[in-house]
Backbone as JSON, one array per atom type, in Angstrom:
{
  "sequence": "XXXXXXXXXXXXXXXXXXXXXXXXXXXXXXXXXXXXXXXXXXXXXXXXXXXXXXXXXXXXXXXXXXXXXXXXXXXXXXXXXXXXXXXXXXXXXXXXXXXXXXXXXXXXXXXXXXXXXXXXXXXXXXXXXXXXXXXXXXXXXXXXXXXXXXXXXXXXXXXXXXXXXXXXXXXXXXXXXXXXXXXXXXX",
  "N": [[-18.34, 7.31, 89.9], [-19.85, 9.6, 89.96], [-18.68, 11.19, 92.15], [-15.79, 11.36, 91.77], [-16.18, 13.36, 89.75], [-17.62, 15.8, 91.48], [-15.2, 16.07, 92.99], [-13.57, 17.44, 91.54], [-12.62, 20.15, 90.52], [-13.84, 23.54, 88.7], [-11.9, 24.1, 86.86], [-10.04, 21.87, 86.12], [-11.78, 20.2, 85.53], [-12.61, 21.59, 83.18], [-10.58, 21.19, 81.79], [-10.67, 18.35, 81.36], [-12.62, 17.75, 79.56], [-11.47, 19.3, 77.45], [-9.55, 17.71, 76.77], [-10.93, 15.41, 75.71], [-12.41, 16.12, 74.03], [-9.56, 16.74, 72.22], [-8.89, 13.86, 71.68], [-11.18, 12.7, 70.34], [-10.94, 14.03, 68.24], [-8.88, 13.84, 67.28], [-9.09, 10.84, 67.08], [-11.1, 10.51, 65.02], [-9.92, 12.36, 62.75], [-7.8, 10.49, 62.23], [-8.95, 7.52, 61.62], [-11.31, 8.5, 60.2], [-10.84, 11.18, 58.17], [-8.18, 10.98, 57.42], [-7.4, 8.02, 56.23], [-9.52, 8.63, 53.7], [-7.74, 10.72, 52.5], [-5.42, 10.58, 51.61], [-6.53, 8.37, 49.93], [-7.2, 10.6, 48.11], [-5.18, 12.06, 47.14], [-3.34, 9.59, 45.84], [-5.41, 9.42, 43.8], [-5.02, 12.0, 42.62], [-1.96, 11.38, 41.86], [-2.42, 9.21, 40.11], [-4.26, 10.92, 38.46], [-2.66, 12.43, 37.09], [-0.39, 10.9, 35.93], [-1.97, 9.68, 33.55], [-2.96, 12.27, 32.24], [0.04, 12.87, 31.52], [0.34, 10.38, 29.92], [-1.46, 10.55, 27.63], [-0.69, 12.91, 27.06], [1.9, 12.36, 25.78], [0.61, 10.65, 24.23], [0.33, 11.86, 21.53], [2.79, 11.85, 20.79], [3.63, 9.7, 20.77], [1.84, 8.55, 18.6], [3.36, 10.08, 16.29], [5.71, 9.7, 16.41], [5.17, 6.1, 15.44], [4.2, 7.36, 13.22], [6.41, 8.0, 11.52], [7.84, 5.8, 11.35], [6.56, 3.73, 10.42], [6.55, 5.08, 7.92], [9.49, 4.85, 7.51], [9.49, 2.17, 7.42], [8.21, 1.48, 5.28], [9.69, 2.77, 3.09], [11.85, 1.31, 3.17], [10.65, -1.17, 2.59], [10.32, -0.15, -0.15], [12.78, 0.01, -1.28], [14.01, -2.44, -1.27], [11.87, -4.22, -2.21], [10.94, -2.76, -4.52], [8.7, -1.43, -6.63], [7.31, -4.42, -6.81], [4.68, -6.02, -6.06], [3.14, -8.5, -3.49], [2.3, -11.39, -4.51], [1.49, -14.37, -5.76], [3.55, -16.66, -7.3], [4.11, -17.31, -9.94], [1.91, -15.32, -11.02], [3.99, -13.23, -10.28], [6.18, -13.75, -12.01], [5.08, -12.68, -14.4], [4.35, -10.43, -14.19], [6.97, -9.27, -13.43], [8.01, -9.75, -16.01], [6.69, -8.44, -17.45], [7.32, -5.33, -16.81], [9.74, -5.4, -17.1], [10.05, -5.03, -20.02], [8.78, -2.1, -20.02], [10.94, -0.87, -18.86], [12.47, -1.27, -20.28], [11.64, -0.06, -22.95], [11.63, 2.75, -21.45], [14.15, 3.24, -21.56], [15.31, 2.97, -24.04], [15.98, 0.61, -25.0], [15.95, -2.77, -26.52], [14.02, -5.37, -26.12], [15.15, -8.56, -26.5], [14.64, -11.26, -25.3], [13.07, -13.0, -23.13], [13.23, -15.33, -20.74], [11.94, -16.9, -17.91], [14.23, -18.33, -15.41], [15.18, -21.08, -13.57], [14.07, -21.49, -10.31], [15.08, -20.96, -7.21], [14.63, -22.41, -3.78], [16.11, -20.04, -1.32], [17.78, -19.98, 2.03], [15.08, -18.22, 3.91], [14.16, -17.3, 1.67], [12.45, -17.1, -1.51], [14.47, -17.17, -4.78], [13.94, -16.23, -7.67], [14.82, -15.76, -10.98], [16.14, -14.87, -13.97], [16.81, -15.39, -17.59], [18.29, -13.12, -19.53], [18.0, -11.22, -22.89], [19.07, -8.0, -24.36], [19.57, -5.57, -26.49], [21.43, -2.81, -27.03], [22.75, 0.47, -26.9], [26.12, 1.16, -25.29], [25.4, 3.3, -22.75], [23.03, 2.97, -22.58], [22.03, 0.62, -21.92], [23.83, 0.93, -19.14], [21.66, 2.85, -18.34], [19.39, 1.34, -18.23], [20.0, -0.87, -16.38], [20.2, 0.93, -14.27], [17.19, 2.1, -14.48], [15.92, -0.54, -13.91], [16.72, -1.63, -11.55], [15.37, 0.39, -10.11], [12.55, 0.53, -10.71], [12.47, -2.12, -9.96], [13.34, -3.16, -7.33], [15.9, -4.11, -5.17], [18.08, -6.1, -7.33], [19.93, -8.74, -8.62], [22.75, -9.24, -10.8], [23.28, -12.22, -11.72], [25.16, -13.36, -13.54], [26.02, -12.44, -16.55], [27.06, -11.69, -19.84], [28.58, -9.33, -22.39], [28.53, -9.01, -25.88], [29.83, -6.63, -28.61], [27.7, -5.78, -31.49], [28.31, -4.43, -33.47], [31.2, -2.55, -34.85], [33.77, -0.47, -34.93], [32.62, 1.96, -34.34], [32.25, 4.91, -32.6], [30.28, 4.77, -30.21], [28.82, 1.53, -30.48], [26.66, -0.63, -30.89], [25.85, -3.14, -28.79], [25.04, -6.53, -27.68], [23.38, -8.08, -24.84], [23.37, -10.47, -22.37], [21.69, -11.4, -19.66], [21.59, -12.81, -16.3], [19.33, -12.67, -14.06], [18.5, -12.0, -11.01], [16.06, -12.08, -8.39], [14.28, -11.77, -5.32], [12.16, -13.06, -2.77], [10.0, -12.87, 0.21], [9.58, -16.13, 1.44], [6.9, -16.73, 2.35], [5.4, -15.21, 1.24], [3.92, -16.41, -0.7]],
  "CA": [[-17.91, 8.25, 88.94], [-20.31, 10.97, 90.06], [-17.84, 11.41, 93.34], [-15.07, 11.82, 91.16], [-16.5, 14.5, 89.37], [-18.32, 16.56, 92.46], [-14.25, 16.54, 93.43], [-12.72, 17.99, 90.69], [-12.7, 22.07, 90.48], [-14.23, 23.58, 87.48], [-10.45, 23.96, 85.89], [-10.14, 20.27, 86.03], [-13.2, 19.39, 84.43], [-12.87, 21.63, 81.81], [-9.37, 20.29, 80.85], [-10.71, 17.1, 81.09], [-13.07, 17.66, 78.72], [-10.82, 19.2, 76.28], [-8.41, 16.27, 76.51], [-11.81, 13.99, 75.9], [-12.15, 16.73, 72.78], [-8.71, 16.63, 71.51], [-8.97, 12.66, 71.59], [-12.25, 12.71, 69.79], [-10.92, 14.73, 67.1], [-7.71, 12.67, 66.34], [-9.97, 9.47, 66.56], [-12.2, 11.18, 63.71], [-8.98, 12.46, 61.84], [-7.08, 8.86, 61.72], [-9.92, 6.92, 61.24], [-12.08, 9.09, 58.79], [-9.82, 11.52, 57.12], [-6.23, 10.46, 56.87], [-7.66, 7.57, 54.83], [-10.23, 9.64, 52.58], [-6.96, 11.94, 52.0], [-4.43, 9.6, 51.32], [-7.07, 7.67, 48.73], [-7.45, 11.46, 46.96], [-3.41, 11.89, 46.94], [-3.33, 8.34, 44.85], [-6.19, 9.25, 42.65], [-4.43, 12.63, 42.18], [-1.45, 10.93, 41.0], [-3.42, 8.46, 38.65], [-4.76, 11.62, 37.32], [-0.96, 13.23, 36.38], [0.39, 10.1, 34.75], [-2.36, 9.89, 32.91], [-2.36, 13.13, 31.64], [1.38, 12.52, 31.14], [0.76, 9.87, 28.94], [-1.89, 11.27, 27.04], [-0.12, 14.24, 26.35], [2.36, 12.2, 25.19], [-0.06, 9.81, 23.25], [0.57, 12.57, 20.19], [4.34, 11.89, 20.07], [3.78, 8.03, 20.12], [1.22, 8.48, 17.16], [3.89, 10.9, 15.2], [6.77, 8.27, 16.03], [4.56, 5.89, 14.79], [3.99, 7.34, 11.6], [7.41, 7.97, 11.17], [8.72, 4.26, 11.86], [6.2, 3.32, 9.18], [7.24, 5.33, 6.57], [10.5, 4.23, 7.19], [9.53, 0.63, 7.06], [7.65, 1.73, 3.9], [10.72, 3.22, 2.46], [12.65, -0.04, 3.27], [10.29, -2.06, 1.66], [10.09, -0.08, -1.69], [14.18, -0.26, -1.44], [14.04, -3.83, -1.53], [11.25, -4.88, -3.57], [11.1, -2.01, -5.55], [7.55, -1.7, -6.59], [6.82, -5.51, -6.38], [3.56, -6.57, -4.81], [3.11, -9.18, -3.04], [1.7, -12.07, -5.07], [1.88, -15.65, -6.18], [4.67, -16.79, -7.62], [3.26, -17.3, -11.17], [1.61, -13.56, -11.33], [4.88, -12.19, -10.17], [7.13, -13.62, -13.26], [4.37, -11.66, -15.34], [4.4, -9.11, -13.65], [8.27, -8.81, -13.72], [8.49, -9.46, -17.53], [6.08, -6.78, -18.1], [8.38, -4.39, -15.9], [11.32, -5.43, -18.71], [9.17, -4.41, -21.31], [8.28, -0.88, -19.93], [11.81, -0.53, -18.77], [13.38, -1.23, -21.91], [11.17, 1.08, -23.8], [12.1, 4.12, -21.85], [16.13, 3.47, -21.95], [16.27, 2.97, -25.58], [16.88, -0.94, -25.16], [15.5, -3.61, -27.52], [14.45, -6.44, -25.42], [14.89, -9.6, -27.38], [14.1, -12.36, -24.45], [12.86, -13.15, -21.29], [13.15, -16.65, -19.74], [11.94, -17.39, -16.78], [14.91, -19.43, -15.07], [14.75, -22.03, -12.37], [13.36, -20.88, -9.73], [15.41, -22.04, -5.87], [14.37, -21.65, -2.49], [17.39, -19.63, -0.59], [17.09, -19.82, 3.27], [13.71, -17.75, 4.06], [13.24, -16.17, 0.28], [12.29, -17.73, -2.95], [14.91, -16.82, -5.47], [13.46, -16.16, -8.49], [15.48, -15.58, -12.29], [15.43, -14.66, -15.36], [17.56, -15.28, -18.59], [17.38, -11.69, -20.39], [18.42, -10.7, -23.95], [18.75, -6.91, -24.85], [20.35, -5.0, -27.4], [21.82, -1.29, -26.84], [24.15, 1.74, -26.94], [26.33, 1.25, -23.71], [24.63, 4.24, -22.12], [21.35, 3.1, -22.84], [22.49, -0.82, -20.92], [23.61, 1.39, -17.78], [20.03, 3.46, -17.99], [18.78, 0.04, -18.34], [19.83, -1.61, -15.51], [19.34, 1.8, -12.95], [15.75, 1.85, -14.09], [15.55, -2.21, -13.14], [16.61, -1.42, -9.78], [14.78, 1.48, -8.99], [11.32, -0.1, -10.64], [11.62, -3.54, -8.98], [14.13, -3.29, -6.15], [16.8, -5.29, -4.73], [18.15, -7.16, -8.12], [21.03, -9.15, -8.59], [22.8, -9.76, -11.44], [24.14, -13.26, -11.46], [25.77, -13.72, -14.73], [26.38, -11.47, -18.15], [28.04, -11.39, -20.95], [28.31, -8.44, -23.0], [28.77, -8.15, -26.67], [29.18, -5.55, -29.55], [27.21, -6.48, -32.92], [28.97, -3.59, -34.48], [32.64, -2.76, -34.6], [34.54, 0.66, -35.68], [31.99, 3.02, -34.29], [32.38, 5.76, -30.86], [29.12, 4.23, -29.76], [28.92, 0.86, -30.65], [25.46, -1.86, -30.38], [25.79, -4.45, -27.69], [24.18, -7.55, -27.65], [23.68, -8.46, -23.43], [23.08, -11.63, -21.99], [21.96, -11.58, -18.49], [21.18, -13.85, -15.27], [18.99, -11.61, -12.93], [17.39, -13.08, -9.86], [14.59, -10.62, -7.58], [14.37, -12.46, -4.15], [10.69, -12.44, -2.31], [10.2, -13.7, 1.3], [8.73, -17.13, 1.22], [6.11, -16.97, 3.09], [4.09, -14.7, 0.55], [2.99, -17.33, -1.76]],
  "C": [[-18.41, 9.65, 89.3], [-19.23, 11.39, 91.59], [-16.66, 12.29, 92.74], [-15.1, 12.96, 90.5], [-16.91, 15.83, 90.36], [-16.64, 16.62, 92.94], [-13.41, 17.08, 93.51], [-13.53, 19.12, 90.66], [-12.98, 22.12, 89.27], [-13.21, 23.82, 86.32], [-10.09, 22.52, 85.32], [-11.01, 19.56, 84.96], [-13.07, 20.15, 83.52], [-11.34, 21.25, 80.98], [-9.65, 18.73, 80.8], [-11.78, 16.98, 79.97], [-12.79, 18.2, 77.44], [-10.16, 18.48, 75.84], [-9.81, 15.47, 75.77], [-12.08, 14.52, 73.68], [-11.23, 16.32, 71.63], [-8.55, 15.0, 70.87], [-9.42, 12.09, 70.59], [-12.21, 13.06, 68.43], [-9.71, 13.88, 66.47], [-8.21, 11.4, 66.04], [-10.55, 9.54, 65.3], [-11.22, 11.2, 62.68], [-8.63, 10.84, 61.33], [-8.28, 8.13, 61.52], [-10.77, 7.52, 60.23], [-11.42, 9.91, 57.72], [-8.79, 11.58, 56.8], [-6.77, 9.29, 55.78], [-8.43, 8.0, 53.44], [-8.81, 10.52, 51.66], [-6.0, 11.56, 51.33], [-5.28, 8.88, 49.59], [-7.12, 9.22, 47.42], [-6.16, 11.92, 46.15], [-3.23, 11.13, 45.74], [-4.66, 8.4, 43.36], [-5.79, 10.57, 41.67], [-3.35, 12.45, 40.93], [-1.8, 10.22, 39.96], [-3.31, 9.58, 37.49], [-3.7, 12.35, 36.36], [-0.54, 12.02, 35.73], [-0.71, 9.63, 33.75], [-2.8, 10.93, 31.52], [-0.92, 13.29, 30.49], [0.86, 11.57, 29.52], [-0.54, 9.94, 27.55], [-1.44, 12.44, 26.27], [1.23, 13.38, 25.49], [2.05, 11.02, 24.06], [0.36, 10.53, 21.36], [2.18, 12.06, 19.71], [4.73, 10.34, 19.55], [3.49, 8.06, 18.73], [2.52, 9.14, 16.09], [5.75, 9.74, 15.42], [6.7, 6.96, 15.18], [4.1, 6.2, 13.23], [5.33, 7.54, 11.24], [8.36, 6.59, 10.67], [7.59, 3.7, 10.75], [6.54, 3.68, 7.78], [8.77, 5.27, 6.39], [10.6, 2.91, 6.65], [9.26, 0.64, 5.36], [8.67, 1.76, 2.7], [12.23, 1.97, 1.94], [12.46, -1.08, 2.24], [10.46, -2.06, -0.05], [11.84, 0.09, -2.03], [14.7, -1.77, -1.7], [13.34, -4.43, -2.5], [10.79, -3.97, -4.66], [9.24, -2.04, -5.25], [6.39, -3.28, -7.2], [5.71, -5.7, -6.09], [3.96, -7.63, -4.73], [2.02, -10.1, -3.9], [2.22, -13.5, -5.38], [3.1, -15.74, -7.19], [4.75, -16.58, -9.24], [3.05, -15.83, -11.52], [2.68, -12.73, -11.03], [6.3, -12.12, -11.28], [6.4, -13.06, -14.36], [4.61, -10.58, -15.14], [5.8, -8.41, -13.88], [8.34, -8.47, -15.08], [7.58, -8.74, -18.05], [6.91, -5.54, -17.86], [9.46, -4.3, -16.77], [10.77, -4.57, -19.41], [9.15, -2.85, -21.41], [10.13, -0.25, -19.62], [12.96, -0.52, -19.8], [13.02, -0.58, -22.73], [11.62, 2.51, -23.36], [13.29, 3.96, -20.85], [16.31, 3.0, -23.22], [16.7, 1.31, -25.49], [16.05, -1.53, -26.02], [15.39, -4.77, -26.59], [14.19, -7.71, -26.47], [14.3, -10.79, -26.53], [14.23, -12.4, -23.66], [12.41, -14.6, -21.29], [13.2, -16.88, -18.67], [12.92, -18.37, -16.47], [14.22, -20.33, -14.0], [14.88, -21.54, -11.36], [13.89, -21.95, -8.21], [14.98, -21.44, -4.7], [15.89, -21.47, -1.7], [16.94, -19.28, 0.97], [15.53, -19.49, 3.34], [13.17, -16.94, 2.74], [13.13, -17.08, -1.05], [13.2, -16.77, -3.74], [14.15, -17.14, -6.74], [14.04, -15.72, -10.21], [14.98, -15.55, -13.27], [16.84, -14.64, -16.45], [16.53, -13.94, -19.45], [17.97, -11.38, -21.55], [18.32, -9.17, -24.41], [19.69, -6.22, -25.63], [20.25, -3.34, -27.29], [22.48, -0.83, -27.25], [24.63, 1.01, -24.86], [25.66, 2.29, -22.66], [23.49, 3.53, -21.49], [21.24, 1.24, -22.14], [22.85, -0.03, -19.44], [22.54, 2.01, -17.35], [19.2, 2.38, -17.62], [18.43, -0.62, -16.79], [19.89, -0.82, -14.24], [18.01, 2.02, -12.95], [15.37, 0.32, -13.38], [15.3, -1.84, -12.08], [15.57, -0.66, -9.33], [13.42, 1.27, -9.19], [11.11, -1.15, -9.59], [12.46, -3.9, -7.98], [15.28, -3.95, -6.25], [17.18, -6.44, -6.32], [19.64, -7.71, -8.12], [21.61, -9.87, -10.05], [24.12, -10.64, -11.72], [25.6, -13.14, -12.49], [25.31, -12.54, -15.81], [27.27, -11.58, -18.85], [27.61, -10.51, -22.06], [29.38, -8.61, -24.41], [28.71, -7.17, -27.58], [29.12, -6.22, -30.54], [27.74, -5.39, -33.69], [30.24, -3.0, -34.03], [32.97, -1.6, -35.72], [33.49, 1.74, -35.24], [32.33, 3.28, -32.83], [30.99, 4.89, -30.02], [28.7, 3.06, -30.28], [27.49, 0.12, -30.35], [25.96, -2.59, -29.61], [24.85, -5.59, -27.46], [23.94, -8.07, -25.92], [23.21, -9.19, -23.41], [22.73, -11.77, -20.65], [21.54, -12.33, -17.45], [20.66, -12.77, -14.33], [18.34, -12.01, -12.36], [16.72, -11.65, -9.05], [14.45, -11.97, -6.1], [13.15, -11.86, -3.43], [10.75, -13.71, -0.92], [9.42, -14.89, 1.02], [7.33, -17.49, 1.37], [4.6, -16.11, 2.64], [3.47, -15.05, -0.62], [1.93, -17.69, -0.69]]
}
C-alpha cells in the first residue's frame, strides 16, 4: 500500500482523499441523519393532526351539546314531562297531571280510571277511562294542555255529550279512552 501511495502525485492523493471524504460524509448522512430526519418529519405530522383535532375538539363538544338538546327536545315531545318511573307511581302521577290540567282549562274532572294496562311491541301501553264536564272551548284547552304537559297521548275512544240544550255555549259531559305509551324497559 505504501508503494501505491509514494506513486501517486500530490493531485491524486488529494482527490483521493476527498473521494474517501465525500464517502464518509454520505455514510454519516444515510446512516445517522436521513433516519433522525425522517423520524422528526413523522413526529411533525403527529404534531398537526393533533392539533387538528384538538382544535376541532371545541366543535365536537358544541355538536355534542346540540344533538343533546335535540334528543332532550324529542324526549319532552314524546313523554311530555313524564319521568321515568314504575309503573304504579306513574298512574299517580298521571292522575294528578288531570287534576292540575283540568283546573287551569275550566274543566270539572269527574273520573279517572285507571284502564287495563297492555304491553304493545317495546312500550307498555298504559290507559285511562276519563270523565270531564265543560264549555267546548274549555274540552279543546283541555286536551292541548294534556299533550303539551304529558306528551305523546292518544285518544282511543270518546264520546261527547251536552247536559244542557238551547244555549250558544252549551255543558258537555266527555267520556274518554286515553292511553300515554312508556318504553318497557323503564320499569
Amino acid at each position: 500500500m505504501d508503494k501505491l501511495l509514494a506513486q501517486l502525485d500530490a493531485r491524486s492523493l488529494q482527490m483521493l482523499a476527498i473521494g474517501l471524504c465525500l464517502v464518509l460524509v454520505v455514510v454519516i448522512a444515510t446512516r445517522g441523519v436521513v433516519p433522525q430526519v425522517k423520524k422528526w418529519q413523522s413526529q411533525q405530522q403527529s404534531v398537526r393532526v393533533l392539533e387538528t383535532v384538538r382544535s376541532g375538539q371545541d366543535d365536537v363538544q358544541t355538536q355534542m351539546a346540540g344533538l343533546q338538546a335535540e334528543i332532550a327536545a324529542i324526549r319532552k315531545n314524546m313523554r311530555g314531562d313524564l319521568p321515568e318511573m314504575p309503573l304504579q307511581q306513574l298512574e299517580s302521577y298521571i292522575i294528578g297531571r288531570f287534576q292540575v290540567v283540568s283546573w287551569s282549562s275550566d274543566m270539572d274532572l269527574l273520573s279517572v280510571r285507571p284502564g287495563i294496562n297492555q304491553n304493545m311491541k317495546r312500550f307498555d301501553e298504559i290507559s285511562f277511562d276519563v270523565e270531564i264536564s265543560g264549555s267546548y272551548p274549555d274540552l279543546f284547552r283541555w286536551l292541548w294542555a294534556l299533550g303539551h304537559e304529558l306528551g305523546f297521548v292518544v285518544v282511543k275512544n270518546f264520546q261527547i255529550t251536552p247536559t244542557s240544550h238551547g244555549e250558544t255555549d252549551p255543558k258537555l259531559l266527555a267520556r274518554l279512552n286515553i292511553v300515554f305509551y312508556q318504553p318497557e324497559d323503564v320499569q
